[in-house]
Amino acid sequence: PIPHAQGSTLLLSTSVLAPSKMEVALERGELENQEAIAPGGTDEPSDLSQQQPALSTAKGGRELAGEGSNAARQWRCCSRAFAVFQLVMLSLNIVFMFSLPLWSWFFNDYLGLMEVSCNTPADAITCGDGSNYTEIAMRLNRILDGQYVGCSCEEGFLADWACAANQPRFSLSYFIGSAPGTGMLAALSAWPIISSWLYNPISIILARGDSSVDVATATKVACYSQIVFQVFYGAFMINTLCVVPEVHGVVVPIFIVALIVHFSTIGYAFGGVSTVRGRCIIATAVIGTVAVLVGFFWPVSSSWFGQHAFWLGEVVGLSSGFAVAPILTYCDTMVELPTTPLAPQESE
């Protein structure tokens, strides 16, 4: 319901699965010069051309501004301070993923944590590039109880950086297969995922107010692809490469495809290639997709790139997906939105 009392403002529900009558009216373009939805669910004419309504919450979170017949709908999910915080956490997440070999060396060798978490005999470990792991252990002085040892499956603070231990090549799943590694990625990636949920697809599409967008289809695809991503990304964290490799190999492609579909739909909702924002979102999705495919199909070899290509492709792809919502959220908070309240109405 939309109260019309003096000094009140229009309130819009942003429920994903149960849009209000107000949302339906906005979606159909019915809230223009002469029509609005009155309290109690009845439709009564109301001259909005002189009122310049602004949609906002009590804390200024979501706001909608209209000017006469040309409703300029704008939407904001959160404060600028929170948007900046999200960018900081996004940056930390990206740095973490791109620096996994460095972090593995820092925790396992420099801080010496491998001495308490790695006990697999060196001669029981094979390297993806064909190197002799015993020679690596001797060079790095990895000795435990008079025996050369290394980090095998689920051992080490992060998986071994010296070579892809018992794996054909490095991957993101390989590095974070240990308990601390899984926890670190979960803690850092939670924030861009929160941004994606806050950047409510239905609010975006309604706020855009573009009649060229298939609102019903775009809303369903964006919402359900977000849910699929959340479920299978969680399954990726639970079913690690070392413990359940078969399940891991199934859930990873599913959450990647869901992420691609989600942000491609958001790009479409913003006008696709016809708008700057739409082009940027779609380009980011394309870059991430190409990176993952190149890394996956790059031939495995003993060269540095032959061992690290898949890991790099995964990192670029996941970073691209995680970056969209925090950056869009920050950009929206940089736009000053009007906060003009409804004009007082005459008493009955």
XYZ file of C-alpha atoms in Angstrom, residues 35-199:
165
model
C -2.450 6.529 -12.416
C -1.295 5.178 -9.077
C -2.382 2.485 -6.696
C -4.362 3.747 -3.747
C -4.337 2.274 -0.262
C -6.457 -0.824 0.186
C -5.526 -2.256 -3.220
C -7.908 -0.166 -5.349
C -6.837 1.658 -8.453
C -7.811 5.317 -8.427
C -6.640 8.146 -10.676
C -4.047 10.379 -9.109
C -2.261 13.259 -10.751
C 1.442 12.568 -10.199
C 2.691 15.098 -12.703
C 2.883 17.808 -10.044
C 4.109 15.641 -7.209
C 7.488 14.360 -8.432
C 7.298 11.296 -6.165
C 10.468 9.890 -4.679
C 10.715 6.319 -3.474
C 12.844 5.740 -0.400
C 13.173 3.807 2.796
C 13.503 5.477 6.185
C 17.290 5.229 5.990
C 17.573 6.316 2.376
C 18.386 2.833 1.099
C 16.074 2.500 -1.887
C 14.792 5.542 -3.699
C 12.625 6.121 -6.718
C 12.292 9.485 -8.375
C 9.747 10.518 -10.986
C 9.332 13.672 -13.010
C 5.927 14.045 -14.635
C 5.334 11.579 -17.430
C 9.005 10.587 -17.648
C 9.580 8.516 -14.496
C 13.313 8.403 -13.788
C 13.476 5.325 -11.603
C 16.642 4.850 -9.590
C 17.550 2.210 -7.023
C 20.140 1.940 -4.288
C 20.790 -1.142 -2.174
C 23.003 0.149 0.612
C 25.104 2.988 1.993
C 28.276 4.287 0.373
C 30.370 3.179 3.366
C 29.128 -0.397 2.993
C 29.785 -0.274 -0.754
C 33.383 0.823 -0.096
C 33.765 -1.991 2.440
C 32.547 -4.457 -0.178
C 35.171 -3.188 -2.631
C 37.873 -3.665 -0.017
C 36.763 -7.239 0.668
C 36.531 -7.927 -3.070
C 40.113 -6.698 -3.505
C 41.338 -8.915 -0.658
C 39.546 -11.891 -2.199
C 41.117 -11.321 -5.616
C 44.593 -10.788 -4.147
C 44.207 -13.986 -2.117
C 43.258 -16.093 -5.148
C 45.976 -14.688 -7.407
C 48.609 -15.150 -4.670
C 47.790 -18.704 -3.602
C 51.258 -20.129 -4.419
C 52.848 -17.289 -2.468
C 50.525 -17.818 0.497
C 51.290 -21.555 0.382
C 55.033 -20.838 0.639
C 54.499 -18.213 3.344
C 52.411 -20.380 5.668
C 53.934 -23.794 4.980
C 57.624 -22.992 4.623
C 58.322 -19.496 5.927
C 56.162 -19.869 9.051
C 56.978 -23.577 9.274
C 53.387 -24.781 9.539
C 54.107 -27.756 7.293
C 56.064 -29.285 10.168
C 52.806 -29.730 12.101
C 50.455 -30.421 9.199
C 52.444 -32.402 6.594
C 53.730 -35.927 7.244
C 53.493 -37.790 3.930
C 56.824 -39.425 2.959
C 58.412 -37.579 0.053
C 58.817 -40.752 -1.994
C 55.017 -41.275 -1.832
C 54.300 -37.987 -3.633
C 54.364 -37.511 -7.394
C 54.563 -34.125 -9.119
C 52.374 -33.012 -11.987
C 55.368 -31.752 -13.929
C 57.291 -34.997 -13.434
C 59.769 -33.607 -10.902
C 61.217 -35.812 -8.193
C 59.518 -34.742 -4.989
C 62.241 -36.208 -2.799
C 64.725 -33.858 -4.424
C 62.320 -30.950 -3.795
C 62.017 -31.934 -0.130
C 65.808 -32.118 0.188
C 66.225 -28.701 -1.427
C 63.606 -27.126 0.849
C 64.877 -29.018 3.895
C 61.519 -30.607 4.620
C 62.514 -33.092 7.297
C 60.303 -34.620 9.979
C 61.676 -37.176 12.428
C 64.717 -37.720 10.240
C 62.613 -38.386 7.131
C 61.957 -36.211 4.096
C 58.267 -35.399 3.927
C 55.828 -33.328 1.916
C 52.249 -32.090 1.825
C 49.800 -34.459 0.210
C 46.001 -34.359 0.031
C 44.409 -32.097 2.696
C 47.805 -31.431 4.284
C 49.460 -28.070 4.816
C 47.902 -24.733 5.604
C 47.378 -24.509 1.842
C 48.240 -27.198 -0.699
C 51.893 -27.473 -1.682
C 53.275 -24.761 -3.938
C 56.523 -26.581 -4.835
C 54.721 -28.838 -7.289
C 51.199 -30.110 -7.945
C 51.364 -32.919 -5.409
C 49.568 -36.021 -6.669
C 47.668 -33.889 -9.183
C 48.312 -33.353 -12.908
C 48.326 -29.534 -12.547
C 47.563 -26.682 -10.168
C 44.007 -25.454 -9.705
C 42.057 -23.249 -7.352
C 40.423 -26.375 -5.948
C 43.858 -27.883 -5.352
C 45.198 -24.941 -3.347
C 42.140 -24.540 -1.109
C 41.634 -28.274 -0.546
C 42.910 -28.042 3.031
C 40.630 -26.971 5.882
C 42.305 -23.549 6.368
C 42.297 -22.934 2.609
C 38.597 -23.696 2.272
C 37.839 -21.488 5.251
C 39.859 -18.557 3.886
C 38.141 -18.648 0.501
C 34.711 -18.993 2.136
C 35.362 -16.032 4.447
C 36.590 -13.739 1.664
C 34.158 -14.760 -1.085
C 31.149 -14.369 1.226
C 31.228 -10.580 0.804
C 30.911 -10.306 -2.999
C 28.199 -12.968 -2.806
C 26.358 -10.807 -0.256
C 26.667 -7.910 -2.709
C 25.109 -10.056 -5.401
C 22.132 -10.863 -3.165
C 21.720 -7.229 -2.113
C 21.866 -6.145 -5.729
